Short mmCIF file of C-alpha atoms in Angstrom, two decimals:
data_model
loop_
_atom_site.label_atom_id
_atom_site.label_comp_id
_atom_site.label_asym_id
_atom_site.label_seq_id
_atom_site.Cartn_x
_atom_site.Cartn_y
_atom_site.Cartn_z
CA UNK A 13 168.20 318.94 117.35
CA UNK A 14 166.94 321.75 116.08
CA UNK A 15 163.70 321.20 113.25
CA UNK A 16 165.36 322.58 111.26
CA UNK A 17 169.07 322.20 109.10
CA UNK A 18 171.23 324.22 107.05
CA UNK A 19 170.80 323.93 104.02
CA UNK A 20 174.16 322.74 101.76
CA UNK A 21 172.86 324.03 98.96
CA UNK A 22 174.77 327.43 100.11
CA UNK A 23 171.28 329.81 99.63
CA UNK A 24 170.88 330.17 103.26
CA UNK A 25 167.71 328.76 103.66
CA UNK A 26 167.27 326.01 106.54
CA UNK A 27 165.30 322.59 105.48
CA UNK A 28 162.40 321.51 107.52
CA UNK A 29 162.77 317.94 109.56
CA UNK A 30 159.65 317.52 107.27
CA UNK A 31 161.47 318.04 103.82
CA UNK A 32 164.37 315.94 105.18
CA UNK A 33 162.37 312.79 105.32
CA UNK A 34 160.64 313.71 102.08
CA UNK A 35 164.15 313.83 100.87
CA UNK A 36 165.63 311.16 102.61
CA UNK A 37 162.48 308.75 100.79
CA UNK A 38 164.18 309.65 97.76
CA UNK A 39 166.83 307.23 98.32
CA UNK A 40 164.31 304.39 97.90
CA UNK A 41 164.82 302.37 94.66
CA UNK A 42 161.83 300.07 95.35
CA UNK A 43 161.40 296.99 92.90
CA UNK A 44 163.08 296.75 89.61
CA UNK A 45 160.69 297.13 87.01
CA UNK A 46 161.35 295.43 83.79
CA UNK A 47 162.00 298.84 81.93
CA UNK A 48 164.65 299.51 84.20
CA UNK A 49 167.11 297.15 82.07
CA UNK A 50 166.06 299.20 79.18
CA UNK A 51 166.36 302.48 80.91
CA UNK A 52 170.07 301.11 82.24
CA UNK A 53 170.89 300.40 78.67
CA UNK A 54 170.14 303.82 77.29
CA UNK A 55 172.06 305.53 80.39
CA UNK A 56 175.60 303.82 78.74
CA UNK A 57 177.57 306.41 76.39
CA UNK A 58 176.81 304.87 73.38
CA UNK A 59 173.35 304.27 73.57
CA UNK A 60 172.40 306.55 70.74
CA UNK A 61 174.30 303.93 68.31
CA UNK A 62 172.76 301.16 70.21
CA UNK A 63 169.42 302.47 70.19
CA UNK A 64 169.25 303.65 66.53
CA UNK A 65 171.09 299.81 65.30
CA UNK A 66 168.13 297.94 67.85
CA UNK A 67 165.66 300.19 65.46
CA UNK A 68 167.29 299.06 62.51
CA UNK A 69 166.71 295.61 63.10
CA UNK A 70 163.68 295.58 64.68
CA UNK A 71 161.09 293.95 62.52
CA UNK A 72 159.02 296.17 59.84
CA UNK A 73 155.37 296.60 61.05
CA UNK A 74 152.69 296.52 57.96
CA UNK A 75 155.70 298.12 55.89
CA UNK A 76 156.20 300.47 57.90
CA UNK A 77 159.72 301.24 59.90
CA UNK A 78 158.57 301.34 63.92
CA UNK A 79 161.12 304.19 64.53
CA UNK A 80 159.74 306.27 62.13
CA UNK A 81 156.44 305.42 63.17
CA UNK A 82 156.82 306.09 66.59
CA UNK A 83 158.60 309.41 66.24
CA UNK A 84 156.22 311.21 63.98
CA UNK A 85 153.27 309.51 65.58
CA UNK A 86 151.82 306.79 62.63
CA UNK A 87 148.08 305.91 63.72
CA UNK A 88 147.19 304.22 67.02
CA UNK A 89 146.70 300.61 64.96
CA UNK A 90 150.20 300.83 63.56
CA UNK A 91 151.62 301.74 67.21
CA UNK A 92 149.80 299.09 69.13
CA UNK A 93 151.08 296.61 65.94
CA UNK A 94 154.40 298.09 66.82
CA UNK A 95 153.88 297.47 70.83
CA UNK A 96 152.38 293.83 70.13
CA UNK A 97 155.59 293.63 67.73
CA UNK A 98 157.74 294.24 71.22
CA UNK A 99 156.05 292.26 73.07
CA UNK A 100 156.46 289.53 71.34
CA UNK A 101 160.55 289.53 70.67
CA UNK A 102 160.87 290.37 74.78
CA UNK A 103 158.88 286.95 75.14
CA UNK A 104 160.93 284.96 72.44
CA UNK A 105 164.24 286.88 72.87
CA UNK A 106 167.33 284.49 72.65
CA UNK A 107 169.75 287.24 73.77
CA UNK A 108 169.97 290.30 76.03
CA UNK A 109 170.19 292.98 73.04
CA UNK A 110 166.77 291.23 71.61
CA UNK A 111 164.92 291.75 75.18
CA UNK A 112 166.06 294.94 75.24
CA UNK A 113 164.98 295.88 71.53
CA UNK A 114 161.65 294.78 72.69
CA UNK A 115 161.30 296.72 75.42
CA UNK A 116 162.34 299.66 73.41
CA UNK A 117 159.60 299.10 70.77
CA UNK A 118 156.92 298.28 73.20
CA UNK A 119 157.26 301.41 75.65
CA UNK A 120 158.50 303.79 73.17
CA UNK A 121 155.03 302.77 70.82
CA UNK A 122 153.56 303.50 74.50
CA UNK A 123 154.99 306.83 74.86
CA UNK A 124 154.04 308.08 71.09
CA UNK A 125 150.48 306.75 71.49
CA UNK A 126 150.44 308.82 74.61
CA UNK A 127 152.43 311.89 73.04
CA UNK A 128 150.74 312.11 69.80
CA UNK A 129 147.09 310.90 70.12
CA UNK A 130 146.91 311.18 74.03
CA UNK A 131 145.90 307.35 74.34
CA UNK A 132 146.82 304.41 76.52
CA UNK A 133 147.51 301.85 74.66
CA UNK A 134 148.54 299.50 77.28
CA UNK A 135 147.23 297.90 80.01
CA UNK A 136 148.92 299.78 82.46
CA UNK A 137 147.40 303.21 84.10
CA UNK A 138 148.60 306.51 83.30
CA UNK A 139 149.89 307.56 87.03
CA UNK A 140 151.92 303.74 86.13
CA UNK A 141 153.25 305.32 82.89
CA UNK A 142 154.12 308.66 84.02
CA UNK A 143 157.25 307.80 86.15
CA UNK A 144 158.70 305.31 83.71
CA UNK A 145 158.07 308.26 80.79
CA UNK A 146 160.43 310.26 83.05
CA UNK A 147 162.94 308.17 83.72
CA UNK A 148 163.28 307.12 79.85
CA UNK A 149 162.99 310.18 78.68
CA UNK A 150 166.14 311.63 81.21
CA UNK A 151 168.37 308.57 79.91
CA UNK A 152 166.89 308.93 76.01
CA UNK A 153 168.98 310.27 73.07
CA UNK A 154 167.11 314.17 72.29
CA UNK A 155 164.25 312.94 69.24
CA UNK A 156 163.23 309.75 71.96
CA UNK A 157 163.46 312.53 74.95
CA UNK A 158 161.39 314.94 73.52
CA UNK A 159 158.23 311.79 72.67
CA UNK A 160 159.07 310.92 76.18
CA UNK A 161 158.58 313.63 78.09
CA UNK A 162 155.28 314.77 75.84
CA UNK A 163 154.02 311.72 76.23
CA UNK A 164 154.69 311.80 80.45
CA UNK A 165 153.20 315.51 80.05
CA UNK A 166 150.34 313.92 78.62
CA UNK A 167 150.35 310.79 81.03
CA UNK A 168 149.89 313.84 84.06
CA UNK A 169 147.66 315.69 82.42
CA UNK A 170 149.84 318.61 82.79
CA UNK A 171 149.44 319.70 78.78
CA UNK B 23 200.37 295.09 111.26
CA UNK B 24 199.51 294.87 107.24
CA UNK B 25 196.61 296.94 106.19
CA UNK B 26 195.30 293.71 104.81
CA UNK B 27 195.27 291.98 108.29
CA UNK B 28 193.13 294.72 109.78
CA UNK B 29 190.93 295.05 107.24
CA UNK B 30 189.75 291.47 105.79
CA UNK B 31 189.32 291.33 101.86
CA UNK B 32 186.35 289.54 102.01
CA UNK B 33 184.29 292.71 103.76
CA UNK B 34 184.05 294.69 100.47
CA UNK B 35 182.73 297.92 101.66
CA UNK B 36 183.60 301.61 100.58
CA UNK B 37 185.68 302.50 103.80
CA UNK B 38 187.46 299.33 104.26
CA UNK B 39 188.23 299.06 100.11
CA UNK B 40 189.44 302.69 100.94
CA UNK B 41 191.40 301.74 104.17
CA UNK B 42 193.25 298.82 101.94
CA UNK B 43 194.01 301.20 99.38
CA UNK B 44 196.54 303.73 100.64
CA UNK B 45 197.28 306.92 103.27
CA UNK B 46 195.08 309.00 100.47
CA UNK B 47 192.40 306.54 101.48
CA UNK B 48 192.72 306.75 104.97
CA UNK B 49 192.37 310.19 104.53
CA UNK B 50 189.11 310.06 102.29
CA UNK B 51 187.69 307.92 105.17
CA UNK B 52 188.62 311.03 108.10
CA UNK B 53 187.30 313.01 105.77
CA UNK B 54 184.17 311.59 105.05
CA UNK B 55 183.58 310.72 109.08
CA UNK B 56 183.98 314.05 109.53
CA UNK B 57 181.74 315.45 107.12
CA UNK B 58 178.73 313.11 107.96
CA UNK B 59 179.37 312.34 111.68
CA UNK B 60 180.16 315.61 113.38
CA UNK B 61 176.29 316.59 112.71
CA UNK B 62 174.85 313.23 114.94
CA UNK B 63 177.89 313.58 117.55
CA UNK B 64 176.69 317.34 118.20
CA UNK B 65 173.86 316.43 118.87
CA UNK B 66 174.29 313.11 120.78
CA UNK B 67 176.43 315.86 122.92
CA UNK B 68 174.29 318.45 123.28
CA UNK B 69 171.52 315.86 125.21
CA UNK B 70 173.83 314.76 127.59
CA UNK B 71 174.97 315.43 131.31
CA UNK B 72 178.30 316.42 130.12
CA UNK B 73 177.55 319.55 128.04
CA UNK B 74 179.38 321.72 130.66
CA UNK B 75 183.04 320.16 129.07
CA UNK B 76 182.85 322.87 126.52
CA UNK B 77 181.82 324.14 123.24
CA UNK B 78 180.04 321.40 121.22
CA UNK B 79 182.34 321.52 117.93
CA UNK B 80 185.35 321.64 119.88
CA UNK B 81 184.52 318.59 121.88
CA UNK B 82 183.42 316.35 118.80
CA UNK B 83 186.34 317.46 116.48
CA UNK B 84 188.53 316.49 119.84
CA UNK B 85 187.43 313.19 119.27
CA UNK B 86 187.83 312.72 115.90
CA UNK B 87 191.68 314.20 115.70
CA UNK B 88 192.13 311.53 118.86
CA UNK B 89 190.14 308.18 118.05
CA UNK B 90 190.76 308.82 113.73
CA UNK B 91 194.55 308.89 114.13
CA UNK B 92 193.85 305.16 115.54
CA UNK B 93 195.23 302.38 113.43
CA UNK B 94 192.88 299.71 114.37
CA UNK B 95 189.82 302.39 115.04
CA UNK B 96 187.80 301.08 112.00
CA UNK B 97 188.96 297.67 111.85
CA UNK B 98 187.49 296.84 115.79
CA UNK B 99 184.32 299.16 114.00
CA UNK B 100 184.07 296.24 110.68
CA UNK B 101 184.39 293.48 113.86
CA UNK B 102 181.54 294.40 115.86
CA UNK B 103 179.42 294.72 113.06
CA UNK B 104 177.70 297.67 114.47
CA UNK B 105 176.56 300.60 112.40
CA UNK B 106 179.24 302.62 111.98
CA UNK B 107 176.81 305.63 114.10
CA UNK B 108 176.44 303.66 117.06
CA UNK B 109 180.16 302.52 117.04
CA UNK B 110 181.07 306.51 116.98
CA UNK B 111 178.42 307.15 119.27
CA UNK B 112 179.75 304.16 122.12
CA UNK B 113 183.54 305.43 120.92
CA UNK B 114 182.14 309.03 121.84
CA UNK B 115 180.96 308.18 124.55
CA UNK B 116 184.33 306.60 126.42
CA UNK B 117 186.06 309.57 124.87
CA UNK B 118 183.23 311.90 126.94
CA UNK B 119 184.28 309.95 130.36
CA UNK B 120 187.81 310.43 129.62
CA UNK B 121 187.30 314.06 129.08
CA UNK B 122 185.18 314.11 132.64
CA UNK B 123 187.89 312.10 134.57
CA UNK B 124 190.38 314.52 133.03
CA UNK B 125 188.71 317.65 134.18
CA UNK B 126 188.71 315.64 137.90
CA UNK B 127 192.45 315.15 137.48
CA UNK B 128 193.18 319.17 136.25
CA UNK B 129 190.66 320.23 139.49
CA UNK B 130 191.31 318.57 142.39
CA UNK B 131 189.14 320.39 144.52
CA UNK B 132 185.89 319.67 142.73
CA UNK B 133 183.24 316.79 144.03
CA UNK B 134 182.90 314.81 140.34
CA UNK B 135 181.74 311.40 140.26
CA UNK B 136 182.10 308.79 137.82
CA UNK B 137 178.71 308.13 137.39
CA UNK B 138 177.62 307.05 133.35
CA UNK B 139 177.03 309.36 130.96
CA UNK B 140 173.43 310.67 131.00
CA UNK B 141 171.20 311.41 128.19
CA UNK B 142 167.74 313.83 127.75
CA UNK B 143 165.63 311.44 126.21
CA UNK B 144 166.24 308.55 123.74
CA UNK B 145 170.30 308.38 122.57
CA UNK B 146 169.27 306.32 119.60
CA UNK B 147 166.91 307.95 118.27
CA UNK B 148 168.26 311.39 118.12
CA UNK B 149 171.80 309.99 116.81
CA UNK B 150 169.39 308.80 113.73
CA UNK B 151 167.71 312.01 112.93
CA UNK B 152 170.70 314.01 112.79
CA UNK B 153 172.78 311.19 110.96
CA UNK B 154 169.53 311.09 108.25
CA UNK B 155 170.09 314.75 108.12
CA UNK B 156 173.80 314.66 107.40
CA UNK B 157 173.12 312.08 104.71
CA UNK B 158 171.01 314.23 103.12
CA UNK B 159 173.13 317.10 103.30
CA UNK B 160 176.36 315.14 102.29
CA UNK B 161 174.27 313.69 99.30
CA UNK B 162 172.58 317.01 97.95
CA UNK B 163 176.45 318.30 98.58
CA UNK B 164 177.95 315.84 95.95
CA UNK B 165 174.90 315.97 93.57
CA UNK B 166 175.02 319.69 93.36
CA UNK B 167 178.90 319.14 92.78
CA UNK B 168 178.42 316.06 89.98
CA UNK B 169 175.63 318.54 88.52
CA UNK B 170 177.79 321.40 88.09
CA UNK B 171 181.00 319.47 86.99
CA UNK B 172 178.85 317.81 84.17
CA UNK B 173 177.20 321.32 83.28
CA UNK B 174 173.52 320.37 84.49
CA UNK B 175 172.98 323.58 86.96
CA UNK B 176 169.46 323.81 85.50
CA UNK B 177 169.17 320.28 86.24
CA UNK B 178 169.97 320.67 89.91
CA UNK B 179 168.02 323.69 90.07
CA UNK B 180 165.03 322.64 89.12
CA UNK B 181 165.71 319.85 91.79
CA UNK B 182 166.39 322.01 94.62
CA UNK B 183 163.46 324.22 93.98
CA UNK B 184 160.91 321.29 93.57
CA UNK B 185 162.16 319.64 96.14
CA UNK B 186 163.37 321.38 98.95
CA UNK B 187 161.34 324.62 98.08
CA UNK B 188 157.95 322.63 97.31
CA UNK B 189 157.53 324.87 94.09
CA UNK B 190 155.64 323.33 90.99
CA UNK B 191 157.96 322.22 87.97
CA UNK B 192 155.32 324.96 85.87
CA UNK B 193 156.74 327.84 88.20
CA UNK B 194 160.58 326.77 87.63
CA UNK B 195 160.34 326.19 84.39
CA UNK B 196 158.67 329.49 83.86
CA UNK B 197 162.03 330.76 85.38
CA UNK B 198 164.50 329.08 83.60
CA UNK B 199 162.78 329.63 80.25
CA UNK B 200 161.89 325.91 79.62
CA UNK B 201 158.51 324.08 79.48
CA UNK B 202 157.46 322.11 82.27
CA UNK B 203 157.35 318.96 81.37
CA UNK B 204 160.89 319.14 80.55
CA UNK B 205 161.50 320.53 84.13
CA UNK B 206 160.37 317.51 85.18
CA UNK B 207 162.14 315.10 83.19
CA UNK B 208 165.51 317.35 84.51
CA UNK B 209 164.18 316.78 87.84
CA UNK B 210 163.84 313.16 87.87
CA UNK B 211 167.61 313.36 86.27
CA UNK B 212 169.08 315.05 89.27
CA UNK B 213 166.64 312.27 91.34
CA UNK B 214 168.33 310.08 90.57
CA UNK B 215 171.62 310.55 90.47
CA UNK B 216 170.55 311.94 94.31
CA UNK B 217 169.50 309.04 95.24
CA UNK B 218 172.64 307.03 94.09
CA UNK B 219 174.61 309.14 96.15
CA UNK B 220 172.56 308.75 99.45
CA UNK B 221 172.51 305.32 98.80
CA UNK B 222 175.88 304.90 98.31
CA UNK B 223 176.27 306.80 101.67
CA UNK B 224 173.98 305.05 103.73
CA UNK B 225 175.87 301.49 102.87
CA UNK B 226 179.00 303.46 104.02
CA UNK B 227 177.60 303.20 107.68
CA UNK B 228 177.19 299.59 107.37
CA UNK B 229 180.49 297.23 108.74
CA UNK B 230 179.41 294.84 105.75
CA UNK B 231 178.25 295.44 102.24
CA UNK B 232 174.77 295.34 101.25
CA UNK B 233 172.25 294.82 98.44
CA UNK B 234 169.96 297.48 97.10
CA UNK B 235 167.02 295.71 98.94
CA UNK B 236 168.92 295.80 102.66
CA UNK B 237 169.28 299.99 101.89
CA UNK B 238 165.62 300.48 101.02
CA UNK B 239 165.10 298.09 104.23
CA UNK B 240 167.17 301.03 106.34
CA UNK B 241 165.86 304.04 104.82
CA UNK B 242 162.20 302.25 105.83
CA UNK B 243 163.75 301.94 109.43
CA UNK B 244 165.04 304.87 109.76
CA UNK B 245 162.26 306.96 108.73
CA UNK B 246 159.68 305.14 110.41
CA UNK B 247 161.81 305.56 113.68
CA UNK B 248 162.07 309.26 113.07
CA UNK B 249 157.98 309.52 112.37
#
């Protein structure tokens, strides 16, 4: 075989044996990650209304609602409150829909620590963060997209 | 005999769920062993002894319109368990010899033997690296298709041009007007919806169905064969 392949893509150009494989890794899925529930969640159609009733309920954070918080960026005390907050209903959560609302408030007070003060708030590194910012913010309704993919800007260092 | 009798409920997989379904199926399956096979059978072909039966395409898609048409083809495939490219490839092989003793037959005069088929190097090995290069075609095929049906061109552009053209998400996103981290973020959307697809084409070769962890296992294999 030739090193090279047409490409499908129609635009005439041939891919390299070397971008095949690069390709072809792609398919990997590796481990499931814990977010990935989260990020499964938020791919259904009506995650939007499922996302903004989790935020509803989640518990207030020194008076303070967490969405609100998170989105416009409240200070990094309040967000790591907020993360803690998460944290702590994943651990005690009697149903699916709790764990899930707690691994919405913990990564997305990650994200707007990240997007709005560029800090880690977490234990994890940024290169960690800056795939799981991705994917969450490709699945995300548009205000949660848009922390998202500042806050994975921010994780690369690309702003 | 019943579709169900060839095909066993309890082997879930794409083709035979396909196979069980109807003729529409059956057709779906040619279709799809035609799309992604033809590419490793070429070249399985093209390192043999018996290149001299004639043009490359003419020969594989002669073996496709005669073993596909089989009613039991993939159901003796789903028994031996095999991946689906190595059954084609043996299959392909007994369809070469018959092609050879046939040429004997048509010219009497002529000194063939029936000795087996021979093969420039390692049969295996370049079977794999054109199948892994169908896959990837077939799978960037049906993303680009999903991509455009669901009205994400720019998604699947900025894909194609990261990916395949090794260009930064700063310079594509400079082209379609965007900023770059949301290039990236469209990019990983395209990702992954990729890599559902070549997953979901990869257990296709398999005669039983298999978790996420036994595909990861094969792409590991099959890249680390083709290194």
């Amino acid at each position: 075989m030739n090193n090279s392949t047409p490409n499908p893509s129609g635009s005439g150009a041939e891919l390299e044996a070397g971008t095949i494989t690069r390709l072809f890794r792609l398919g990997l899925s590796g481990p499931r990650r814990p977010v990935d529930a989260l990020i499964d969640r938020l791919g259904a159609p009506d995650s939007e209304a499922w996302l903004e009733r989790a935020m509803e309920r989640a518990p207030q954070v020194g008076g303070a609602d967490p969405a609100g918080a998170m989105l416009r960026g409240a200070d990094t005390d309040t967000l790591s409150r907020i993360k803690s907050t998460g944290k702590k209903l994943l651990a005690d959560a009697g149903t699916e829909d709790h764990r899930l609302t707690g691994l919405a408030l913990y990564f997305f007070a990650v994200a707007s620590a990240l997007a709005h003060h560029d800090t880690v708030i977490c234990s994890r590194t940024r290169e960690e963060l800056h795939p799981v910012l991705l994917d969450l913010a490709a699945v995300c309704p548009a205000r949660w997209a848009e922390l998202c993919t500042n806050a994975a800007a921010n994780a690369s260092g690309e702003r | 005999m019943a579709k169900e009798d060839l095909f066993p409920a309890t082997r879930s997989t794409w083709i035979g769920d396909q196979l069980r379904r109807d003729d529409t199926g059956r057709a779906e399956v040619n279709r799809h062993v035609m799309t992604v096979y033809a590419l490793p059978l070429r070249a399985y072909f093209l390192g043999t002894s018996e290149r001299w039966l004639g043009d490359a395409d003419d020969i594989v898609q002669g073996f496709f319109a005669d073993r596909l048409a089989r009613d039991d083809f993939f159901a003796a495939w789903q028994q031996s368990g095999m991946p689906l490219r190595r059954w084609l490839m043996n299959a392909f092989c007994f369809y070469l010899k018959e092609q050879r003793r046939r040429h004997r037959r048509d010219n009497r005069g002529s000194a063939l033997g029936d000795d087996p088929i021979a093969f420039c190097g390692d049969p295996d090995r370049a079977i794999d690296r054109a199948f892994v290069a169908s896959l990837v075609q077939r799978a960037m095929d049906l993303t680009r298709e999903g991509c455009e049906k669901d009205g994400m061109d720019d998604h699947w552009r900025v894909f194609e041009e990261h990916h395949c053209r090794a260009r930064p998400y700063a310079d594509v996103a400079t082209d379609l007007g965007i900023d770059a981290a949301r290039a990236a973020v469209m990019a990983r959307t395209a990702t992954r919806r990729f890599r559902m697809t070549l997953r979901d084409l990869l257990a296709r070769d398999s005669a039983a169905s298999e978790g996420g962890e036994d595909i990861d296992d094969q792409i590991r294999a099959l890249v680390e064969a083709l290194a």
